[in-house]
Short mmCIF file of N, CA, C and O in Angstrom, two decimals:
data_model
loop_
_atom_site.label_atom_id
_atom_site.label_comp_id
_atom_site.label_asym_id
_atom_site.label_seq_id
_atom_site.Cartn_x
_atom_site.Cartn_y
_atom_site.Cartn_z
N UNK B 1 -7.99 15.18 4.98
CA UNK B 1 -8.10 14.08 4.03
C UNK B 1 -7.17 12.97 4.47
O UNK B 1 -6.00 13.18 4.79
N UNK B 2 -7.86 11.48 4.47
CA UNK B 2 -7.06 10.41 4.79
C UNK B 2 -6.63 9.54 3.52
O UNK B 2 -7.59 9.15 2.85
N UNK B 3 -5.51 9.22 3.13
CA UNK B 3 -5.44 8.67 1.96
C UNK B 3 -4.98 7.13 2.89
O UNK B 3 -4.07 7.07 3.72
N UNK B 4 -6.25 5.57 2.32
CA UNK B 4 -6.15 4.55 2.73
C UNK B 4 -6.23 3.74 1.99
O UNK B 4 -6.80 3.97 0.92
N UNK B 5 -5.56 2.19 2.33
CA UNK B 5 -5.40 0.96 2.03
C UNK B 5 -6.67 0.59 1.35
O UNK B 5 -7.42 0.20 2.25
N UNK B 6 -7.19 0.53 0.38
CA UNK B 6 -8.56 0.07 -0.26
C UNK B 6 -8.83 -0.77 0.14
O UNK B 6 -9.93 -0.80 0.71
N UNK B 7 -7.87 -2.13 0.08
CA UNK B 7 -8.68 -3.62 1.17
C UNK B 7 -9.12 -2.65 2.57
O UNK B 7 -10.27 -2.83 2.96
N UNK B 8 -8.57 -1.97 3.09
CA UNK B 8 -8.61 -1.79 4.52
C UNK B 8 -10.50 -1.46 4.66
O UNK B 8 -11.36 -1.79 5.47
N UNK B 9 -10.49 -0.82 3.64
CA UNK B 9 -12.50 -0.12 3.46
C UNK B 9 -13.28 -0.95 3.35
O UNK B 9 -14.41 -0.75 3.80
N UNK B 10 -12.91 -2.42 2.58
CA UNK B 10 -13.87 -3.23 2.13
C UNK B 10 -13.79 -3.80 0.30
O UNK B 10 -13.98 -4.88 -0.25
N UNK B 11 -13.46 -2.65 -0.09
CA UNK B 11 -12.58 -3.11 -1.35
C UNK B 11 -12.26 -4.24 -1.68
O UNK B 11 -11.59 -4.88 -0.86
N UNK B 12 -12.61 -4.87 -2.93
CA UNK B 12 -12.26 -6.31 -2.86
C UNK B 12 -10.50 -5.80 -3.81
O UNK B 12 -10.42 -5.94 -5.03
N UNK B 13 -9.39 -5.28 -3.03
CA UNK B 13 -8.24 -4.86 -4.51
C UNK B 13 -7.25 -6.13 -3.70
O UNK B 13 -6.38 -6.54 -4.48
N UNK B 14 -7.22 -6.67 -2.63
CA UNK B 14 -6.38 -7.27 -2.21
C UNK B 14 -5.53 -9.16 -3.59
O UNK B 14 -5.84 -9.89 -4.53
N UNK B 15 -4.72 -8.94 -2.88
CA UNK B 15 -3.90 -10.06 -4.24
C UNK B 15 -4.78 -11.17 -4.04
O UNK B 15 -4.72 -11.71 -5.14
N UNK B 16 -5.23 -11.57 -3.63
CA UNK B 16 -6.37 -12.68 -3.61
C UNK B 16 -8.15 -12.56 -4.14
O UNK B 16 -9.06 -13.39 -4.21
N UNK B 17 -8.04 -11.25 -4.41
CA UNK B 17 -9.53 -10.80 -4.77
C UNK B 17 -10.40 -10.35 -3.60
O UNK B 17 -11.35 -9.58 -3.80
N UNK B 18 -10.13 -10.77 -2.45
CA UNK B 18 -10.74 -10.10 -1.38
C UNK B 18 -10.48 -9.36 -0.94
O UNK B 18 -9.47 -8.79 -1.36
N UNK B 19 -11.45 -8.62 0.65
CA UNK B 19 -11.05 -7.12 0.98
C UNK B 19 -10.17 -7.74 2.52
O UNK B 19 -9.90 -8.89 2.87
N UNK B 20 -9.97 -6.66 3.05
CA UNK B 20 -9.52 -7.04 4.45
C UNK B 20 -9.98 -5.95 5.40
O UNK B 20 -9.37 -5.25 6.20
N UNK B 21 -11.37 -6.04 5.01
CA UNK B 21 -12.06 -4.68 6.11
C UNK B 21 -11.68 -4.47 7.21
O UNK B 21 -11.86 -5.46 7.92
N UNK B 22 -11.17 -3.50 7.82
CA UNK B 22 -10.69 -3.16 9.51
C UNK B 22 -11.71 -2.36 10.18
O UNK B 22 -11.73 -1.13 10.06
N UNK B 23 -12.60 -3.04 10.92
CA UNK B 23 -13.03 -2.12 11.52
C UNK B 23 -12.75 -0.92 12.29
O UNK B 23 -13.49 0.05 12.42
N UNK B 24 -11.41 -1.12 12.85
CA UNK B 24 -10.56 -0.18 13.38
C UNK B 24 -10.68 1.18 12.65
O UNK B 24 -11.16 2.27 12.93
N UNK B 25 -9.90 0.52 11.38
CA UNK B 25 -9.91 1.55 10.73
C UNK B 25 -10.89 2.55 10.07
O UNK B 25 -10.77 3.77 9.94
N UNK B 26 -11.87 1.74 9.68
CA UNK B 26 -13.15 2.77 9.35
C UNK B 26 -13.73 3.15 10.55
O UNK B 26 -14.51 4.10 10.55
N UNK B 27 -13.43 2.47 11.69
CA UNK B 27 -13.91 3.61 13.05
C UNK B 27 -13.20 5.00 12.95
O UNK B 27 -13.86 6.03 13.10
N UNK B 28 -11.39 5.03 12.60
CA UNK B 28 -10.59 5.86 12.83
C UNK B 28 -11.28 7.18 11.59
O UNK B 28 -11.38 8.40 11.76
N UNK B 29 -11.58 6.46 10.57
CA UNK B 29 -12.10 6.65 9.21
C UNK B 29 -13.34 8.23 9.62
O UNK B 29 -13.19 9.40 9.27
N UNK B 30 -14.29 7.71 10.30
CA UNK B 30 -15.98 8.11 10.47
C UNK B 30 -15.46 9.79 10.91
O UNK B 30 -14.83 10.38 11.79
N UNK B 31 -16.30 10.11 9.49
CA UNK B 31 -16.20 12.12 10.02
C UNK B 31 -15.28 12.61 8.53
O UNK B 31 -15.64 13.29 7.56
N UNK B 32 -14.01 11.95 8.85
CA UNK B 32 -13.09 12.48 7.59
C UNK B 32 -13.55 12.06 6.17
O UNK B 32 -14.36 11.21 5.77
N UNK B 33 -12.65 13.06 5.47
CA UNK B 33 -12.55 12.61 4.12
C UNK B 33 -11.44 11.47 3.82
O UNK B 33 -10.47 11.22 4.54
N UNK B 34 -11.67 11.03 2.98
CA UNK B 34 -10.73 9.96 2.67
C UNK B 34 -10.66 8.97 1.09
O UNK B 34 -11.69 8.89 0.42
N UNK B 35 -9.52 8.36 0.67
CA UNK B 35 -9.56 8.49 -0.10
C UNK B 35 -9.04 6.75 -0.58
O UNK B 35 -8.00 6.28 -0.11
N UNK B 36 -9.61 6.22 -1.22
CA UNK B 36 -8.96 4.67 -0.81
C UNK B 36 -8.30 4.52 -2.36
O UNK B 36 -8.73 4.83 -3.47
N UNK B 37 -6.89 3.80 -1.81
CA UNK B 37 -5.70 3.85 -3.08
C UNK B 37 -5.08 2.27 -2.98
O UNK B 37 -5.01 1.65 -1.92
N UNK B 38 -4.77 1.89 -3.94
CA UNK B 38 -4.74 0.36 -4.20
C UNK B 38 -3.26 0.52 -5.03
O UNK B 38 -3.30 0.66 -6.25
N UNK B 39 -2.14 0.50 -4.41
CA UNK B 39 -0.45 0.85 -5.01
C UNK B 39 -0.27 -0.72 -6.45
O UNK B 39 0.27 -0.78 -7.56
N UNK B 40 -0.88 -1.47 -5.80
CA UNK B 40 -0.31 -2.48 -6.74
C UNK B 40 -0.98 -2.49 -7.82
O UNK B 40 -0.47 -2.79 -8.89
N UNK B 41 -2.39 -2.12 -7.68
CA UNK B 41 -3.14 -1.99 -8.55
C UNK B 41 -2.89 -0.45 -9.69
O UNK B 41 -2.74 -0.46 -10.91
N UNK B 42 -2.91 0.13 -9.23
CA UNK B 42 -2.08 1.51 -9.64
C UNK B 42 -0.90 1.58 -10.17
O UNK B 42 -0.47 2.61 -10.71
N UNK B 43 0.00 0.07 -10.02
CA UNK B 43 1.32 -0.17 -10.60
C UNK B 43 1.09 -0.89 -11.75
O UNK B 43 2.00 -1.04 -12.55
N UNK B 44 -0.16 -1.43 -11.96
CA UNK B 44 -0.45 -2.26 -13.57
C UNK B 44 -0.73 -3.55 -12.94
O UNK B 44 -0.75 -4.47 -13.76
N UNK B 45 -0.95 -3.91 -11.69
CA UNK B 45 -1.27 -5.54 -11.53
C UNK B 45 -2.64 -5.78 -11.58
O UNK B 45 -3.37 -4.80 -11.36
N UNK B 46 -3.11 -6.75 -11.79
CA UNK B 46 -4.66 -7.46 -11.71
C UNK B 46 -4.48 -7.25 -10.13
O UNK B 46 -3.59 -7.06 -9.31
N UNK B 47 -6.52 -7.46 -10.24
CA UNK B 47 -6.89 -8.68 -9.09
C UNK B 47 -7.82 -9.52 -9.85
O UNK B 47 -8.48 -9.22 -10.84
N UNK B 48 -7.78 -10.64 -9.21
CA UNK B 48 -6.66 -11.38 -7.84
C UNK B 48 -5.31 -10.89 -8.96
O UNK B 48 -5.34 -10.36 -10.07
N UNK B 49 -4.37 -11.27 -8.25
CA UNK B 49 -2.91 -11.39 -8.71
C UNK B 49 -2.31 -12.94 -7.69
O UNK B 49 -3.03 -13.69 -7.03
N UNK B 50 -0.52 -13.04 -7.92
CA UNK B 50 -0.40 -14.02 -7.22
C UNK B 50 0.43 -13.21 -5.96
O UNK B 50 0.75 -12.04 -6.19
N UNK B 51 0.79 -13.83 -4.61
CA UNK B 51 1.27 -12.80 -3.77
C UNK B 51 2.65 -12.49 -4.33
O UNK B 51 3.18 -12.84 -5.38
N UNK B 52 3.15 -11.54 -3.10
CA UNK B 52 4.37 -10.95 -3.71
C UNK B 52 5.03 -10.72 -2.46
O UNK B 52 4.50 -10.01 -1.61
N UNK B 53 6.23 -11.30 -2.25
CA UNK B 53 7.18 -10.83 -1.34
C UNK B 53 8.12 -10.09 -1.45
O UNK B 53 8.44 -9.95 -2.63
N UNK B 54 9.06 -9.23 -0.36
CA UNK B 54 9.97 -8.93 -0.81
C UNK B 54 11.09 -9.45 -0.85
O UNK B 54 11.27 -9.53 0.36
N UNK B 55 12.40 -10.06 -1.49
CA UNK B 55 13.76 -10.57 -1.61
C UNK B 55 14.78 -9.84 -1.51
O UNK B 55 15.08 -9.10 -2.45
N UNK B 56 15.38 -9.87 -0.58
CA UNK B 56 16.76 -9.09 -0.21
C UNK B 56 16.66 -7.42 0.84
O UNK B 56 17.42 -6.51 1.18
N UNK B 57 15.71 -7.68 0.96
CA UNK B 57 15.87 -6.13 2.00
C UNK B 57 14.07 -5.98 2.22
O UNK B 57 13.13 -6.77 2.31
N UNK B 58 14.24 -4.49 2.24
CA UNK B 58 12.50 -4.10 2.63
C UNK B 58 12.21 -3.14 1.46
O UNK B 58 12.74 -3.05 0.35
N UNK B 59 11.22 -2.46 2.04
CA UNK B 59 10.39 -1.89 0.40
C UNK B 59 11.55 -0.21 0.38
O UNK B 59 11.67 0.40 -0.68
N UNK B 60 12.25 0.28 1.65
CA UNK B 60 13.60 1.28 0.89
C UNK B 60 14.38 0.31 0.16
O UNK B 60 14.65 0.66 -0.99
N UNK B 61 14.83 -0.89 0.56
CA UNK B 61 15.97 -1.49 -0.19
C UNK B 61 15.41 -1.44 -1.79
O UNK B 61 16.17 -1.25 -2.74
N UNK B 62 14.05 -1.65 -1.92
CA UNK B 62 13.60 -1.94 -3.30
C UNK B 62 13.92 -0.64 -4.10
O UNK B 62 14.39 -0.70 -5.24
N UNK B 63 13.68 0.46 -3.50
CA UNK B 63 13.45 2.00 -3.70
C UNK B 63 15.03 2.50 -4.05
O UNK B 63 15.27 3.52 -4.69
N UNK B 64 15.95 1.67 -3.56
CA UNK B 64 17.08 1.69 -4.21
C UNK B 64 18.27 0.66 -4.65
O UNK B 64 19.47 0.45 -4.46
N UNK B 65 17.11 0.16 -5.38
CA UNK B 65 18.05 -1.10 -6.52
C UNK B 65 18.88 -2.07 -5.70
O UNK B 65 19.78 -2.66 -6.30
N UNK B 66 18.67 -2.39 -4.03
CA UNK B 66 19.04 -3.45 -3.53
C UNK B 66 17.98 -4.88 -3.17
O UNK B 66 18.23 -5.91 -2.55
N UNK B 67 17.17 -4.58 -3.59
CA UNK B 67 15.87 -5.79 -3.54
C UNK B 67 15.01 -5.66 -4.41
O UNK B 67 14.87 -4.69 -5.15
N UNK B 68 14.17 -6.93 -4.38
CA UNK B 68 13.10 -6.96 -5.03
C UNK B 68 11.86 -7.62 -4.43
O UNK B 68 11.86 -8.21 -3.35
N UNK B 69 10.40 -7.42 -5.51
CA UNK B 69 9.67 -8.11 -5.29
C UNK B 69 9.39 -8.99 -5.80
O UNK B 69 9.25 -8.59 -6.95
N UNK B 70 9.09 -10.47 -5.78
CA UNK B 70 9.23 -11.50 -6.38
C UNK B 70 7.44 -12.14 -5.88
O UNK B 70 6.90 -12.20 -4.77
N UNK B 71 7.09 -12.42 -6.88
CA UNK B 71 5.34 -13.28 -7.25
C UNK B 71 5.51 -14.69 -6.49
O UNK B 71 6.44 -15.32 -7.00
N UNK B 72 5.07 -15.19 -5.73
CA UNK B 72 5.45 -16.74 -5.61
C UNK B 72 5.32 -17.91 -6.64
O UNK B 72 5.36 -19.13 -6.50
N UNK B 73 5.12 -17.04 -7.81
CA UNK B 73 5.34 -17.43 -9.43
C UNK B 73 6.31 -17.50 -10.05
O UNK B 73 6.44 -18.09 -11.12
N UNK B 74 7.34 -16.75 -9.27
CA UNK B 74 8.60 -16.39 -9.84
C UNK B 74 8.86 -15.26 -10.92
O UNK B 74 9.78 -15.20 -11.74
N UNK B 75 7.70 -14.28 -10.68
CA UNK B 75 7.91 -13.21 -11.73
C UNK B 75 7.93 -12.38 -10.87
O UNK B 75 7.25 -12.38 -9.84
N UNK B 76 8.90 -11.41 -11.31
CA UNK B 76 9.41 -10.20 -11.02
C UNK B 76 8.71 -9.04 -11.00
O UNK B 76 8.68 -8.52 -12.11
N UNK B 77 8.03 -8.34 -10.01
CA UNK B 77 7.07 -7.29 -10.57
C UNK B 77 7.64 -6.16 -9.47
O UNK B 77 6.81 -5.57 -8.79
N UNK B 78 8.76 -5.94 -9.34
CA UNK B 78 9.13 -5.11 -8.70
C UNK B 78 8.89 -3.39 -9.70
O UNK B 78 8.26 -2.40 -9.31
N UNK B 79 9.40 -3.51 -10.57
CA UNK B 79 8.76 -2.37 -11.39
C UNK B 79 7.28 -1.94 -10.62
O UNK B 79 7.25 -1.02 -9.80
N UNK B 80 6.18 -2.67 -11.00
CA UNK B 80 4.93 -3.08 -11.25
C UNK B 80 4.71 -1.77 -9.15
O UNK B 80 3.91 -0.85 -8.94
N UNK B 81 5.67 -2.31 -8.31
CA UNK B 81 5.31 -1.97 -7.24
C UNK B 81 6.10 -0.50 -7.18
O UNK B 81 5.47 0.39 -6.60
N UNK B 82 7.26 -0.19 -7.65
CA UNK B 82 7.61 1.03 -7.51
C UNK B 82 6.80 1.96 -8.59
O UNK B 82 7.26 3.10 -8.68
N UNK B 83 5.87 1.71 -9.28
CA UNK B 83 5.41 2.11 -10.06
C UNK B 83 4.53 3.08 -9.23
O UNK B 83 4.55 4.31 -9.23
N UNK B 84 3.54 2.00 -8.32
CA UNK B 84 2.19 1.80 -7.57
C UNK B 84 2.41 3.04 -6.35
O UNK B 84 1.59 3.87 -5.94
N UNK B 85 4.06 2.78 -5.91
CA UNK B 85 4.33 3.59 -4.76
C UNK B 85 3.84 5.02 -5.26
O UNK B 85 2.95 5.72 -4.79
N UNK B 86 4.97 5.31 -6.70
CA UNK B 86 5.07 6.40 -7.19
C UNK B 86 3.60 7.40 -7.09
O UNK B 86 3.41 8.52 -6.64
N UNK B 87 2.60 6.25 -7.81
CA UNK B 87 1.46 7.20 -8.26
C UNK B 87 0.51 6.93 -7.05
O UNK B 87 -0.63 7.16 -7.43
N UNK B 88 0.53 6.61 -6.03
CA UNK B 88 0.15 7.11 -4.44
C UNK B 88 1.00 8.13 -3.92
O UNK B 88 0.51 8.81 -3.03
N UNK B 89 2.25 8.39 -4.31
CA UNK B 89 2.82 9.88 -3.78
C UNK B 89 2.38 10.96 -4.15
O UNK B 89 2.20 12.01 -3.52
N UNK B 90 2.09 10.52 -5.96
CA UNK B 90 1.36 11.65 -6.81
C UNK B 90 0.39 12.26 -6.40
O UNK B 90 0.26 13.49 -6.35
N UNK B 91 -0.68 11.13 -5.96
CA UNK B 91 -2.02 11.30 -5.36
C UNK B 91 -2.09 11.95 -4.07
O UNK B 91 -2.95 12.81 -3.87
N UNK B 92 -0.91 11.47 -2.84
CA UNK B 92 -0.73 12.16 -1.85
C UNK B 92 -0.74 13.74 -1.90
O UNK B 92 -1.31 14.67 -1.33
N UNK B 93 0.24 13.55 -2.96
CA UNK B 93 0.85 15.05 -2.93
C UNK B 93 -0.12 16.23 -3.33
O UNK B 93 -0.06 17.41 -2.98
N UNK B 94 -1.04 15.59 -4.18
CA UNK B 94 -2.24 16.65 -4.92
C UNK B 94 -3.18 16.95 -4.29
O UNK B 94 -3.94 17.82 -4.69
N UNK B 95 -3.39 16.21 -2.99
CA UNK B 95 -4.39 16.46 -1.79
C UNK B 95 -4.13 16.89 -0.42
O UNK B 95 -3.38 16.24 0.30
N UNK B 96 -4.62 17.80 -0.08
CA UNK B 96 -4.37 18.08 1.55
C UNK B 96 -3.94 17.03 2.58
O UNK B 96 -4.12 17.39 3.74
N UNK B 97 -3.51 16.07 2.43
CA UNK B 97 -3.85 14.47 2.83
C UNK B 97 -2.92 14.91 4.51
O UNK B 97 -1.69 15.03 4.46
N UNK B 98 -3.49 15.06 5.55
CA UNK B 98 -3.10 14.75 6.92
C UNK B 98 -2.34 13.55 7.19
O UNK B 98 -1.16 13.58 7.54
N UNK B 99 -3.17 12.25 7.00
CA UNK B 99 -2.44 11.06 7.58
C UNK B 99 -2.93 10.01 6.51
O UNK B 99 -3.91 10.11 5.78
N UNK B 100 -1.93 8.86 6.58
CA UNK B 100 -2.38 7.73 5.59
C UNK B 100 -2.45 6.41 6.68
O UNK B 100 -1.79 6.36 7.71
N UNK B 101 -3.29 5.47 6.29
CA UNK B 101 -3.99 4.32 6.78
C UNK B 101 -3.75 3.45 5.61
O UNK B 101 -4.34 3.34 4.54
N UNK B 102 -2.29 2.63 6.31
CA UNK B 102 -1.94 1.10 5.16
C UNK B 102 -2.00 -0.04 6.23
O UNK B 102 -2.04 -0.25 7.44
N UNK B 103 -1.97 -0.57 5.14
CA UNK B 103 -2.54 -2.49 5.36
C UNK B 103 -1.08 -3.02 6.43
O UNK B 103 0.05 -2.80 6.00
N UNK B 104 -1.22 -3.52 7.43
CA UNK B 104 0.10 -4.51 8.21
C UNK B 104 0.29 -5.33 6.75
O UNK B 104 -0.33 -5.44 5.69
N UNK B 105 1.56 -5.86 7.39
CA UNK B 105 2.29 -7.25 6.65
C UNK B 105 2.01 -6.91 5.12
O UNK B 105 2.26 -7.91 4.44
N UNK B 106 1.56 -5.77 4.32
CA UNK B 106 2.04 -6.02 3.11
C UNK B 106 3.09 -5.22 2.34
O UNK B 106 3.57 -4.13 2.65
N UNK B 107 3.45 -6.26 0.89
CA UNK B 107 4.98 -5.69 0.85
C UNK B 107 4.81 -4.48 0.15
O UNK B 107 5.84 -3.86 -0.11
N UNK B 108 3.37 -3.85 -0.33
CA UNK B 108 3.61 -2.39 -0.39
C UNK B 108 3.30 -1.54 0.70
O UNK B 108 4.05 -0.58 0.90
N UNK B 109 2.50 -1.70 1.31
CA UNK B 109 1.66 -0.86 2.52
C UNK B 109 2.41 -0.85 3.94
O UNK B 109 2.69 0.10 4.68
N UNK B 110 2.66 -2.35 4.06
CA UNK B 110 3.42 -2.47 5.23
C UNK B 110 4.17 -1.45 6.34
O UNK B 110 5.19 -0.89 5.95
N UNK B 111 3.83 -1.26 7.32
CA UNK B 111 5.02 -0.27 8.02
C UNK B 111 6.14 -1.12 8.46
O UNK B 111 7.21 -1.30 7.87
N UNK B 112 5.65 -1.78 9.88
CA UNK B 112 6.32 -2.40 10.85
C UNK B 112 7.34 -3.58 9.40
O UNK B 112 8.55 -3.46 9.20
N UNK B 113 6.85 -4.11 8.99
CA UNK B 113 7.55 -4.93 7.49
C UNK B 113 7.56 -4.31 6.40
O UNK B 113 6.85 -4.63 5.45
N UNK B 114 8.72 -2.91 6.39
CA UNK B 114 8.49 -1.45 5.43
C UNK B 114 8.07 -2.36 3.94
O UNK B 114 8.78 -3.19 3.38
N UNK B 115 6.99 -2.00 3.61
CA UNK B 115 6.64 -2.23 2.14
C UNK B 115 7.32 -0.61 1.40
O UNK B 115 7.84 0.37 1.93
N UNK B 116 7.00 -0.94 -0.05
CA UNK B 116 7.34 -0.53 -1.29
C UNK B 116 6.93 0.84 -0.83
O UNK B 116 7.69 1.68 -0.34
N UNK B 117 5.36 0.99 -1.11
CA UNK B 117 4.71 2.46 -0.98
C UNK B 117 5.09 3.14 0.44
O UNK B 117 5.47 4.30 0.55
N UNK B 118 4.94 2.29 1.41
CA UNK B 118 5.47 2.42 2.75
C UNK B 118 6.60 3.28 3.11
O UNK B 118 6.47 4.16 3.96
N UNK B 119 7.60 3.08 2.55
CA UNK B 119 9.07 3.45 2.46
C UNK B 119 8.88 4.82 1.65
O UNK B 119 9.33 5.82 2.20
N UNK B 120 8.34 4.95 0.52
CA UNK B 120 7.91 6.40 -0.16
C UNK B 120 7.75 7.33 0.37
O UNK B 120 8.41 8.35 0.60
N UNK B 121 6.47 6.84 0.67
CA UNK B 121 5.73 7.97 1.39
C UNK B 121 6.28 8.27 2.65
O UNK B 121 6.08 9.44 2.99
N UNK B 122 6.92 7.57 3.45
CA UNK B 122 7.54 7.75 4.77
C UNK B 122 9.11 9.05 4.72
O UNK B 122 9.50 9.87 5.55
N UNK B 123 9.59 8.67 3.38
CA UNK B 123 10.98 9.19 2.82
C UNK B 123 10.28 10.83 2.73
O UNK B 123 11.00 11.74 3.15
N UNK B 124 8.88 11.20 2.18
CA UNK B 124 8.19 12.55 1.46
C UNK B 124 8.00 13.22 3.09
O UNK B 124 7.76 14.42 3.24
N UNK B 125 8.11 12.44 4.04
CA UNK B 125 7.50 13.14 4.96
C UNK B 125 5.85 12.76 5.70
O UNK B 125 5.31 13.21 6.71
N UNK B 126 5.57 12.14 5.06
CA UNK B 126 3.72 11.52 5.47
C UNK B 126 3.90 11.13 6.74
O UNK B 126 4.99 10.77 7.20
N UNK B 127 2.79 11.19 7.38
CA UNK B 127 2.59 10.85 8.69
C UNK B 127 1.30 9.02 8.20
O UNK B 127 0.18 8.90 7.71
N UNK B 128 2.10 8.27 8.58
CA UNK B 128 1.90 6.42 8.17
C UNK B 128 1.06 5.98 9.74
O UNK B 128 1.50 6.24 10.86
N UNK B 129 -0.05 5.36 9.47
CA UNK B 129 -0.42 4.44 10.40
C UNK B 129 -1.02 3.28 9.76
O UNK B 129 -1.81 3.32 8.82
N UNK B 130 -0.57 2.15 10.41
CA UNK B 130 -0.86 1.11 9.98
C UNK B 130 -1.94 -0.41 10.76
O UNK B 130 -1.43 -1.18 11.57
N UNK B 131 -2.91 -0.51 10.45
CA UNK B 131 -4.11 -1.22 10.46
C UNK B 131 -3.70 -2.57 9.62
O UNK B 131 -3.03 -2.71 8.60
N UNK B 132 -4.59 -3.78 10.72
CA UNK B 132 -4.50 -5.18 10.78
C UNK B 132 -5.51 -5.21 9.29
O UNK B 132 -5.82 -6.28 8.78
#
C-alpha cells in the first residue's frame, strides 16, 4: 500500500483548487494499492484555501513549537497543519503502507523543504519519496 499526495493523482485538494498530476508518480503508482491523503485538508482547511508558508524553521521546527505556518493572509493555521500531519500518521499507521508519495515544495508534504506532515511521518519511521 502507497499512501499519496492527492494533488499528486489528479485531485483537485491543492490550496488553489487545482490538482498537480505527476505523471511520474502515477507511473511509480500502476500495479499498487494506494491511497490518496490531503494533510491540510484533513487538518480542517478548505479548497481552494490561501497558500501557506512556513515562518521560522521547517515543518520539525513546527512539530516543536519553534515555527509556524502563516496564510499569505496573515492567519495562522499552524494548528490546522499539525492537525493534518497527525491524522495522515493515523491513517499511515492503520495500513500496511510500504512507502509514501508527497508533493515537492509543499509546507506539508515537502521533503527536500521538510513540510509539516513530512517531518511526522519521517520522525515514525516511513520510508518518504517525493514527486514534482
Amino acid at each position: 500500500m502507497v499512501l499519496v499526495s492527492a494533488c499528486l493523482t489528479g485531485l483537485r485538494t491543492r490550496y488553489d483548487g487545482r490538482s498537480k498530476t505527476s505523471t511520474a508518480c502515477l507511473q511509480r503508482l500502476e500495479g499498487a494499492i494506494w491511497l490518496p491523503v490531503c494533510p491540510e485538508q484533513l487538518g480542517g482547511l478548505a479548497t481552494p484555501r490561501c497558500a501557506a508558508n512556513l515562518i521560522g524553521g521547517n515543518g520539525a521546527d513546527v512539530l516543536r513549537g519553534r515555527a509556524t505556518v502563516i496564510c499569505t493572509d496573515g492567519i495562522d493555521v499552524t494548528h490546522q497543519f499539525i492537525t493534518g500531519a497527525e491524522q495522515v500518521l493515523a491513517i499511515a499507521r492503520s495500513q500496511p503502507v510500504s512507502s509514501i508519495f508527497l508533493k515537492t515544495r509543499s509546507p506539508s508534504c515537502g521533503i527536500s523543504t521538510l513540510g509539516v506532515t513530512a517531518a511526522l511521518l519521517a520522525e515514525n519511521g516511513f520510508v518518504l519519496e517525493e514527486f514534482e
